[in-house]
């Protein structure tokens, strides 16, 4: 498969790129800064320098053409203000989805956030973030041309992955290592029977492949 990842230099994305490349997939990661390119090459991915905050749908679609799947893993990051939550976590996700439709890429996986909700209340930066993610998720769900799956991990940690997760429509809050998020994403990309599902993810007791198979087709 050829898989294009938006936010290719993110902590989860780099882990995902290593997993996909190791299993023989062709991976490209969209990055904003040229100086990030070597990190992607070391992960086995082809770097594509493109700023999703200023690119057009046509420009992004050109990078997606020929791909078998697209993964939106971009984020403004914890140090960013409310404006970039809107331009990255919402607008870039919408742009990437529109570009996938234009490029004919049906399989589309989104890294969202537990608690994402367009109706979320509050004025703190994290409240703005949850609204932005929720609005982006709602937009993607409305696109019939995409076989989308939305993944909403719990509290992200840098602990070593265990390969044991809980993946359901509702899990309740809990931690999850980024290693395990990447492993679940790799499995989801390869499991189109999870299309149309919004899934929460925390650490649990089921091996990743078993967890994904158990929700597929639901």
PDB file of N, CA, C and O in Angstrom, residues 73-140:
ATOM      1  N   UNK A  73      -2.784  12.992  10.960  1.00  0.00           N
ATOM      2  CA  UNK A  73      -2.177  12.918  12.287  1.00  0.00           C
ATOM      3  C   UNK A  73      -1.543  14.250  12.670  1.00  0.00           C
ATOM      4  O   UNK A  73      -0.690  14.313  13.551  1.00  0.00           O
ATOM      5  N   UNK A  74      -1.949  15.331  11.984  1.00  0.00           N
ATOM      6  CA  UNK A  74      -1.391  16.653  12.273  1.00  0.00           C
ATOM      7  C   UNK A  74      -2.069  17.258  13.496  1.00  0.00           C
ATOM      8  O   UNK A  74      -3.205  16.932  13.824  1.00  0.00           O
ATOM      9  N   UNK A  75      -1.344  18.152  14.156  1.00  0.00           N
ATOM     10  CA  UNK A  75      -1.907  18.875  15.290  1.00  0.00           C
ATOM     11  C   UNK A  75      -1.105  20.132  15.541  1.00  0.00           C
ATOM     12  O   UNK A  75       0.089  20.190  15.252  1.00  0.00           O
ATOM     13  N   UNK A  76      -1.786  21.139  16.072  1.00  0.00           N
ATOM     14  CA  UNK A  76      -1.096  22.398  16.352  1.00  0.00           C
ATOM     15  C   UNK A  76      -0.096  22.253  17.487  1.00  0.00           C
ATOM     16  O   UNK A  76       0.861  23.012  17.580  1.00  0.00           O
ATOM     17  N   UNK A  77      -0.311  21.274  18.362  1.00  0.00           N
ATOM     18  CA  UNK A  77       0.639  21.033  19.449  1.00  0.00           C
ATOM     19  C   UNK A  77       0.250  21.757  20.724  1.00  0.00           C
ATOM     20  O   UNK A  77      -0.501  22.729  20.713  1.00  0.00           O
ATOM     21  N   UNK A  78       0.781  21.279  21.867  1.00  0.00           N
ATOM     22  CA  UNK A  78       0.370  21.791  23.170  1.00  0.00           C
ATOM     23  C   UNK A  78       0.750  23.245  23.432  1.00  0.00           C
ATOM     24  O   UNK A  78       0.114  23.913  24.234  1.00  0.00           O
ATOM     25  N   UNK A  79       1.761  23.762  22.743  1.00  0.00           N
ATOM     26  CA  UNK A  79       2.183  25.137  22.996  1.00  0.00           C
ATOM     27  C   UNK A  79       1.472  26.175  22.147  1.00  0.00           C
ATOM     28  O   UNK A  79       1.751  27.368  22.238  1.00  0.00           O
ATOM     29  N   UNK A  80       0.531  25.732  21.312  1.00  0.00           N
ATOM     30  CA  UNK A  80      -0.095  26.651  20.362  1.00  0.00           C
ATOM     31  C   UNK A  80      -1.330  27.320  20.955  1.00  0.00           C
ATOM     32  O   UNK A  80      -1.941  26.810  21.889  1.00  0.00           O
ATOM     33  N   UNK A  81      -1.699  28.460  20.381  1.00  0.00           N
ATOM     34  CA  UNK A  81      -2.862  29.201  20.850  1.00  0.00           C
ATOM     35  C   UNK A  81      -4.134  28.796  20.138  1.00  0.00           C
ATOM     36  O   UNK A  81      -4.143  27.913  19.278  1.00  0.00           O
ATOM     37  N   UNK A  82      -5.227  29.487  20.487  1.00  0.00           N
ATOM     38  CA  UNK A  82      -6.545  29.146  19.965  1.00  0.00           C
ATOM     39  C   UNK A  82      -6.611  29.260  18.443  1.00  0.00           C
ATOM     40  O   UNK A  82      -7.271  28.451  17.782  1.00  0.00           O
ATOM     41  N   UNK A  83      -5.917  30.241  17.886  1.00  0.00           N
ATOM     42  CA  UNK A  83      -5.992  30.447  16.435  1.00  0.00           C
ATOM     43  C   UNK A  83      -5.501  29.228  15.678  1.00  0.00           C
ATOM     44  O   UNK A  83      -6.129  28.787  14.705  1.00  0.00           O
ATOM     45  N   UNK A  84      -4.398  28.636  16.124  1.00  0.00           N
ATOM     46  CA  UNK A  84      -3.842  27.480  15.397  1.00  0.00           C
ATOM     47  C   UNK A  84      -4.641  26.204  15.656  1.00  0.00           C
ATOM     48  O   UNK A  84      -4.570  25.255  14.871  1.00  0.00           O
ATOM     49  N   UNK A  85      -5.400  26.155  16.752  1.00  0.00           N
ATOM     50  CA  UNK A  85      -6.314  25.017  16.921  1.00  0.00           C
ATOM     51  C   UNK A  85      -7.311  25.023  15.762  1.00  0.00           C
ATOM     52  O   UNK A  85      -7.691  23.984  15.240  1.00  0.00           O
ATOM     53  N   UNK A  86      -7.721  26.222  15.372  1.00  0.00           N
ATOM     54  CA  UNK A  86      -8.689  26.335  14.286  1.00  0.00           C
ATOM     55  C   UNK A  86      -8.043  26.090  12.928  1.00  0.00           C
ATOM     56  O   UNK A  86      -8.616  25.403  12.080  1.00  0.00           O
ATOM     57  N   UNK A  87      -6.822  26.613  12.713  1.00  0.00           N
ATOM     58  CA  UNK A  87      -6.193  26.494  11.394  1.00  0.00           C
ATOM     59  C   UNK A  87      -5.575  25.121  11.152  1.00  0.00           C
ATOM     60  O   UNK A  87      -5.456  24.693   9.996  1.00  0.00           O
ATOM     61  N   UNK A  88      -5.160  24.425  12.209  1.00  0.00           N
ATOM     62  CA  UNK A  88      -4.540  23.101  12.035  1.00  0.00           C
ATOM     63  C   UNK A  88      -5.510  21.985  12.406  1.00  0.00           C
ATOM     64  O   UNK A  88      -5.866  21.147  11.578  1.00  0.00           O
ATOM     65  N   UNK A  89      -5.953  21.977  13.662  1.00  0.00           N
ATOM     66  CA  UNK A  89      -6.757  20.852  14.141  1.00  0.00           C
ATOM     67  C   UNK A  89      -8.108  20.757  13.445  1.00  0.00           C
ATOM     68  O   UNK A  89      -8.661  19.674  13.292  1.00  0.00           O
ATOM     69  N   UNK A  90      -8.636  21.891  12.990  1.00  0.00           N
ATOM     70  CA  UNK A  90      -9.893  21.872  12.244  1.00  0.00           C
ATOM     71  C   UNK A  90      -9.663  22.067  10.749  1.00  0.00           C
ATOM     72  O   UNK A  90      -9.913  21.169   9.946  1.00  0.00           O
ATOM     73  N   UNK A  91      -9.179  23.260  10.355  1.00  0.00           N
ATOM     74  CA  UNK A  91      -9.129  23.608   8.927  1.00  0.00           C
ATOM     75  C   UNK A  91      -8.217  22.683   8.123  1.00  0.00           C
ATOM     76  O   UNK A  91      -8.557  22.291   6.998  1.00  0.00           O
ATOM     77  N   UNK A  92      -7.056  22.314   8.673  1.00  0.00           N
ATOM     78  CA  UNK A  92      -6.149  21.426   7.932  1.00  0.00           C
ATOM     79  C   UNK A  92      -6.750  20.033   7.776  1.00  0.00           C
ATOM     80  O   UNK A  92      -6.557  19.372   6.747  1.00  0.00           O
ATOM     81  N   UNK A  93      -7.497  19.588   8.783  1.00  0.00           N
ATOM     82  CA  UNK A  93      -8.163  18.284   8.694  1.00  0.00           C
ATOM     83  C   UNK A  93      -9.223  18.295   7.600  1.00  0.00           C
ATOM     84  O   UNK A  93      -9.351  17.341   6.814  1.00  0.00           O
ATOM     85  N   UNK A  94      -9.993  19.390   7.539  1.00  0.00           N
ATOM     86  CA  UNK A  94     -11.018  19.545   6.503  1.00  0.00           C
ATOM     87  C   UNK A  94     -10.365  19.589   5.116  1.00  0.00           C
ATOM     88  O   UNK A  94     -10.818  18.925   4.171  1.00  0.00           O
ATOM     89  N   UNK A  95      -9.291  20.367   4.997  1.00  0.00           N
ATOM     90  CA  UNK A  95      -8.557  20.470   3.736  1.00  0.00           C
ATOM     91  C   UNK A  95      -8.046  19.107   3.279  1.00  0.00           C
ATOM     92  O   UNK A  95      -8.178  18.729   2.104  1.00  0.00           O
ATOM     93  N   UNK A  96      -7.466  18.357   4.199  1.00  0.00           N
ATOM     94  CA  UNK A  96      -6.883  17.047   3.878  1.00  0.00           C
ATOM     95  C   UNK A  96      -7.978  16.079   3.430  1.00  0.00           C
ATOM     96  O   UNK A  96      -7.791  15.294   2.487  1.00  0.00           O
ATOM     97  N   UNK A  97      -9.129  16.142   4.095  1.00  0.00           N
ATOM     98  CA  UNK A  97     -10.255  15.284   3.704  1.00  0.00           C
ATOM     99  C   UNK A  97     -10.766  15.651   2.313  1.00  0.00           C
ATOM    100  O   UNK A  97     -11.008  14.772   1.471  1.00  0.00           O
ATOM    101  N   UNK A  98     -10.941  16.950   2.057  1.00  0.00           N
ATOM    102  CA  UNK A  98     -11.393  17.390   0.734  1.00  0.00           C
ATOM    103  C   UNK A  98     -10.404  16.964  -0.355  1.00  0.00           C
ATOM    104  O   UNK A  98     -10.800  16.563  -1.456  1.00  0.00           O
ATOM    105  N   UNK A  99      -9.109  17.067  -0.031  1.00  0.00           N
ATOM    106  CA  UNK A  99      -8.082  16.682  -1.002  1.00  0.00           C
ATOM    107  C   UNK A  99      -8.112  15.182  -1.269  1.00  0.00           C
ATOM    108  O   UNK A  99      -7.913  14.746  -2.410  1.00  0.00           O
ATOM    109  N   UNK A 100      -8.381  14.389  -0.236  1.00  0.00           N
ATOM    110  CA  UNK A 100      -8.482  12.938  -0.423  1.00  0.00           C
ATOM    111  C   UNK A 100      -9.647  12.600  -1.352  1.00  0.00           C
ATOM    112  O   UNK A 100      -9.530  11.746  -2.235  1.00  0.00           O
ATOM    113  N   UNK A 101     -10.771  13.288  -1.152  1.00  0.00           N
ATOM    114  CA  UNK A 101     -11.926  13.082  -2.033  1.00  0.00           C
ATOM    115  C   UNK A 101     -11.542  13.424  -3.474  1.00  0.00           C
ATOM    116  O   UNK A 101     -11.806  12.654  -4.413  1.00  0.00           O
ATOM    117  N   UNK A 102     -10.896  14.574  -3.645  1.00  0.00           N
ATOM    118  CA  UNK A 102     -10.516  15.017  -4.996  1.00  0.00           C
ATOM    119  C   UNK A 102      -9.531  14.057  -5.651  1.00  0.00           C
ATOM    120  O   UNK A 102      -9.591  13.823  -6.864  1.00  0.00           O
ATOM    121  N   UNK A 103      -8.642  13.480  -4.842  1.00  0.00           N
ATOM    122  CA  UNK A 103      -7.620  12.567  -5.375  1.00  0.00           C
ATOM    123  C   UNK A 103      -8.132  11.136  -5.527  1.00  0.00           C
ATOM    124  O   UNK A 103      -7.412  10.276  -6.038  1.00  0.00           O
ATOM    125  N   UNK A 104      -9.341  10.885  -5.059  1.00  0.00           N
ATOM    126  CA  UNK A 104      -9.900   9.535  -5.178  1.00  0.00           C
ATOM    127  C   UNK A 104      -9.355   8.551  -4.158  1.00  0.00           C
ATOM    128  O   UNK A 104      -9.389   7.331  -4.391  1.00  0.00           O
ATOM    129  N   UNK A 105      -8.876   9.043  -3.035  1.00  0.00           N
ATOM    130  CA  UNK A 105      -8.363   8.169  -1.964  1.00  0.00           C
ATOM    131  C   UNK A 105      -9.515   7.910  -0.989  1.00  0.00           C
ATOM    132  O   UNK A 105      -9.930   8.804  -0.258  1.00  0.00           O
ATOM    133  N   UNK A 106     -10.028   6.698  -0.971  1.00  0.00           N
ATOM    134  CA  UNK A 106     -11.215   6.422  -0.139  1.00  0.00           C
ATOM    135  C   UNK A 106     -10.859   6.163   1.332  1.00  0.00           C
ATOM    136  O   UNK A 106     -11.537   6.635   2.242  1.00  0.00           O
ATOM    137  N   UNK A 107      -9.810   5.387   1.554  1.00  0.00           N
ATOM    138  CA  UNK A 107      -9.511   4.995   2.946  1.00  0.00           C
ATOM    139  C   UNK A 107      -8.899   6.176   3.671  1.00  0.00           C
ATOM    140  O   UNK A 107      -7.844   6.705   3.276  1.00  0.00           O
ATOM    141  N   UNK A 108      -9.513   6.597   4.773  1.00  0.00           N
ATOM    142  CA  UNK A 108      -9.139   7.839   5.446  1.00  0.00           C
ATOM    143  C   UNK A 108      -9.251   7.634   6.950  1.00  0.00           C
ATOM    144  O   UNK A 108     -10.331   7.354   7.471  1.00  0.00           O
ATOM    145  N   UNK A 109      -8.126   7.755   7.637  1.00  0.00           N
ATOM    146  CA  UNK A 109      -8.093   7.537   9.092  1.00  0.00           C
ATOM    147  C   UNK A 109      -7.689   8.834   9.783  1.00  0.00           C
ATOM    148  O   UNK A 109      -6.733   9.500   9.363  1.00  0.00           O
ATOM    149  N   UNK A 110      -8.425   9.196  10.810  1.00  0.00           N
ATOM    150  CA  UNK A 110      -8.191  10.446  11.535  1.00  0.00           C
ATOM    151  C   UNK A 110      -7.726  10.141  12.952  1.00  0.00           C
ATOM    152  O   UNK A 110      -8.343   9.332  13.654  1.00  0.00           O
ATOM    153  N   UNK A 111      -6.650  10.803  13.377  1.00  0.00           N
ATOM    154  CA  UNK A 111      -6.260  10.772  14.790  1.00  0.00           C
ATOM    155  C   UNK A 111      -6.941  11.961  15.457  1.00  0.00           C
ATOM    156  O   UNK A 111      -6.571  13.109  15.240  1.00  0.00           O
ATOM    157  N   UNK A 112      -7.960  11.678  16.248  1.00  0.00           N
ATOM    158  CA  UNK A 112      -8.723  12.715  16.924  1.00  0.00           C
ATOM    159  C   UNK A 112      -8.333  12.730  18.404  1.00  0.00           C
ATOM    160  O   UNK A 112      -7.182  12.472  18.746  1.00  0.00           O
ATOM    161  N   UNK A 113      -9.262  13.044  19.253  1.00  0.00           N
ATOM    162  CA  UNK A 113      -8.980  13.123  20.690  1.00  0.00           C
ATOM    163  C   UNK A 113     -10.213  12.703  21.465  1.00  0.00           C
ATOM    164  O   UNK A 113     -11.343  13.044  21.087  1.00  0.00           O
ATOM    165  N   UNK A 114     -10.003  11.974  22.537  1.00  0.00           N
ATOM    166  CA  UNK A 114     -11.126  11.639  23.400  1.00  0.00           C
ATOM    167  C   UNK A 114     -11.752  12.939  23.921  1.00  0.00           C
ATOM    168  O   UNK A 114     -11.039  13.850  24.342  1.00  0.00           O
ATOM    169  N   UNK A 115     -13.055  13.028  23.859  1.00  0.00           N
ATOM    170  CA  UNK A 115     -13.747  14.236  24.307  1.00  0.00           C
ATOM    171  C   UNK A 115     -13.989  15.247  23.205  1.00  0.00           C
ATOM    172  O   UNK A 115     -14.612  16.288  23.443  1.00  0.00           O
ATOM    173  N   UNK A 116     -13.502  14.970  21.993  1.00  0.00           N
ATOM    174  CA  UNK A 116     -13.739  15.887  20.874  1.00  0.00           C
ATOM    175  C   UNK A 116     -15.236  16.033  20.634  1.00  0.00           C
ATOM    176  O   UNK A 116     -15.956  15.037  20.528  1.00  0.00           O
ATOM    177  N   UNK A 117     -15.705  17.275  20.540  1.00  0.00           N
ATOM    178  CA  UNK A 117     -17.142  17.516  20.425  1.00  0.00           C
ATOM    179  C   UNK A 117     -17.355  18.952  19.939  1.00  0.00           C
ATOM    180  O   UNK A 117     -16.908  19.896  20.596  1.00  0.00           O
ATOM    181  N   UNK A 118     -18.042  19.130  18.799  1.00  0.00           N
ATOM    182  CA  UNK A 118     -18.259  20.497  18.304  1.00  0.00           C
ATOM    183  C   UNK A 118     -19.081  21.353  19.270  1.00  0.00           C
ATOM    184  O   UNK A 118     -19.043  22.586  19.189  1.00  0.00           O
ATOM    185  N   UNK A 119     -19.785  20.720  20.189  1.00  0.00           N
ATOM    186  CA  UNK A 119     -20.611  21.461  21.152  1.00  0.00           C
ATOM    187  C   UNK A 119     -19.940  21.591  22.523  1.00  0.00           C
ATOM    188  O   UNK A 119     -20.570  22.030  23.486  1.00  0.00           O
ATOM    189  N   UNK A 120     -18.673  21.209  22.596  1.00  0.00           N
ATOM    190  CA  UNK A 120     -17.957  21.284  23.876  1.00  0.00           C
ATOM    191  C   UNK A 120     -17.939  22.724  24.397  1.00  0.00           C
ATOM    192  O   UNK A 120     -17.686  23.666  23.641  1.00  0.00           O
ATOM    193  N   UNK A 121     -18.192  22.895  25.677  1.00  0.00           N
ATOM    194  CA  UNK A 121     -18.269  24.221  26.281  1.00  0.00           C
ATOM    195  C   UNK A 121     -16.927  24.611  26.922  1.00  0.00           C
ATOM    196  O   UNK A 121     -16.154  23.746  27.324  1.00  0.00           O
ATOM    197  N   UNK A 122     -16.695  25.915  27.042  1.00  0.00           N
ATOM    198  CA  UNK A 122     -15.504  26.397  27.744  1.00  0.00           C
ATOM    199  C   UNK A 122     -14.646  27.294  26.885  1.00  0.00           C
ATOM    200  O   UNK A 122     -14.725  27.258  25.644  1.00  0.00           O
ATOM    201  N   UNK A 123     -13.838  28.100  27.538  1.00  0.00           N
ATOM    202  CA  UNK A 123     -13.024  29.095  26.837  1.00  0.00           C
ATOM    203  C   UNK A 123     -11.528  28.864  26.962  1.00  0.00           C
ATOM    204  O   UNK A 123     -10.734  29.651  26.457  1.00  0.00           O
ATOM    205  N   UNK A 124     -11.123  27.811  27.672  1.00  0.00           N
ATOM    206  CA  UNK A 124      -9.698  27.507  27.779  1.00  0.00           C
ATOM    207  C   UNK A 124      -9.189  26.963  26.440  1.00  0.00           C
ATOM    208  O   UNK A 124      -9.978  26.517  25.596  1.00  0.00           O
ATOM    209  N   UNK A 125      -7.859  27.004  26.273  1.00  0.00           N
ATOM    210  CA  UNK A 125      -7.261  26.533  25.013  1.00  0.00           C
ATOM    211  C   UNK A 125      -7.670  25.083  24.725  1.00  0.00           C
ATOM    212  O   UNK A 125      -7.995  24.723  23.591  1.00  0.00           O
ATOM    213  N   UNK A 126      -7.683  24.248  25.766  1.00  0.00           N
ATOM    214  CA  UNK A 126      -8.032  22.839  25.544  1.00  0.00           C
ATOM    215  C   UNK A 126      -9.498  22.691  25.133  1.00  0.00           C
ATOM    216  O   UNK A 126      -9.841  21.804  24.350  1.00  0.00           O
ATOM    217  N   UNK A 127     -10.355  23.574  25.630  1.00  0.00           N
ATOM    218  CA  UNK A 127     -11.755  23.561  25.203  1.00  0.00           C
ATOM    219  C   UNK A 127     -11.863  23.890  23.720  1.00  0.00           C
ATOM    220  O   UNK A 127     -12.622  23.262  22.978  1.00  0.00           O
ATOM    221  N   UNK A 128     -11.098  24.893  23.286  1.00  0.00           N
ATOM    222  CA  UNK A 128     -11.072  25.271  21.861  1.00  0.00           C
ATOM    223  C   UNK A 128     -10.581  24.095  21.018  1.00  0.00           C
ATOM    224  O   UNK A 128     -11.116  23.800  19.942  1.00  0.00           O
ATOM    225  N   UNK A 129      -9.567  23.409  21.530  1.00  0.00           N
ATOM    226  CA  UNK A 129      -8.998  22.238  20.839  1.00  0.00           C
ATOM    227  C   UNK A 129     -10.050  21.147  20.667  1.00  0.00           C
ATOM    228  O   UNK A 129     -10.215  20.595  19.558  1.00  0.00           O
ATOM    229  N   UNK A 130     -10.779  20.832  21.735  1.00  0.00           N
ATOM    230  CA  UNK A 130     -11.777  19.762  21.655  1.00  0.00           C
ATOM    231  C   UNK A 130     -12.909  20.127  20.694  1.00  0.00           C
ATOM    232  O   UNK A 130     -13.423  19.264  19.974  1.00  0.00           O
ATOM    233  N   UNK A 131     -13.280  21.394  20.657  1.00  0.00           N
ATOM    234  CA  UNK A 131     -14.293  21.838  19.687  1.00  0.00           C
ATOM    235  C   UNK A 131     -13.765  21.717  18.257  1.00  0.00           C
ATOM    236  O   UNK A 131     -14.472  21.254  17.354  1.00  0.00           O
ATOM    237  N   UNK A 132     -12.518  22.164  18.046  1.00  0.00           N
ATOM    238  CA  UNK A 132     -11.921  22.106  16.708  1.00  0.00           C
ATOM    239  C   UNK A 132     -11.840  20.662  16.210  1.00  0.00           C
ATOM    240  O   UNK A 132     -12.197  20.372  15.050  1.00  0.00           O
ATOM    241  N   UNK A 133     -11.388  19.761  17.064  1.00  0.00           N
ATOM    242  CA  UNK A 133     -11.302  18.347  16.675  1.00  0.00           C
ATOM    243  C   UNK A 133     -12.693  17.785  16.402  1.00  0.00           C
ATOM    244  O   UNK A 133     -12.902  17.022  15.449  1.00  0.00           O
ATOM    245  N   UNK A 134     -13.655  18.168  17.255  1.00  0.00           N
ATOM    246  CA  UNK A 134     -15.017  17.686  17.061  1.00  0.00           C
ATOM    247  C   UNK A 134     -15.626  18.172  15.765  1.00  0.00           C
ATOM    248  O   UNK A 134     -16.324  17.424  15.060  1.00  0.00           O
ATOM    249  N   UNK A 135     -15.367  19.444  15.411  1.00  0.00           N
ATOM    250  CA  UNK A 135     -15.889  19.993  14.159  1.00  0.00           C
ATOM    251  C   UNK A 135     -15.245  19.310  12.954  1.00  0.00           C
ATOM    252  O   UNK A 135     -15.922  19.025  11.955  1.00  0.00           O
ATOM    253  N   UNK A 136     -13.953  19.039  13.051  1.00  0.00           N
ATOM    254  CA  UNK A 136     -13.268  18.336  11.958  1.00  0.00           C
ATOM    255  C   UNK A 136     -13.821  16.923  11.801  1.00  0.00           C
ATOM    256  O   UNK A 136     -14.083  16.463  10.681  1.00  0.00           O
ATOM    257  N   UNK A 137     -14.012  16.228  12.924  1.00  0.00           N
ATOM    258  CA  UNK A 137     -14.557  14.861  12.868  1.00  0.00           C
ATOM    259  C   UNK A 137     -15.944  14.858  12.226  1.00  0.00           C
ATOM    260  O   UNK A 137     -16.262  13.999  11.396  1.00  0.00           O
ATOM    261  N   UNK A 138     -16.776  15.825  12.617  1.00  0.00           N
ATOM    262  CA  UNK A 138     -18.134  15.901  12.076  1.00  0.00           C
ATOM    263  C   UNK A 138     -18.102  16.130  10.563  1.00  0.00           C
ATOM    264  O   UNK A 138     -18.902  15.559   9.814  1.00  0.00           O
ATOM    265  N   UNK A 139     -17.168  16.948  10.109  1.00  0.00           N
ATOM    266  CA  UNK A 139     -17.040  17.215   8.676  1.00  0.00           C
ATOM    267  C   UNK A 139     -16.669  15.937   7.925  1.00  0.00           C
ATOM    268  O   UNK A 139     -17.272  15.608   6.892  1.00  0.00           O
ATOM    269  N   UNK A 140     -15.680  15.215   8.450  1.00  0.00           N
ATOM    270  CA  UNK A 140     -15.232  13.985   7.799  1.00  0.00           C
ATOM    271  C   UNK A 140     -16.371  12.968   7.744  1.00  0.00           C
ATOM    272  O   UNK A 140     -16.587  12.302   6.719  1.00  0.00           O
TER     273      UNK A 140
END
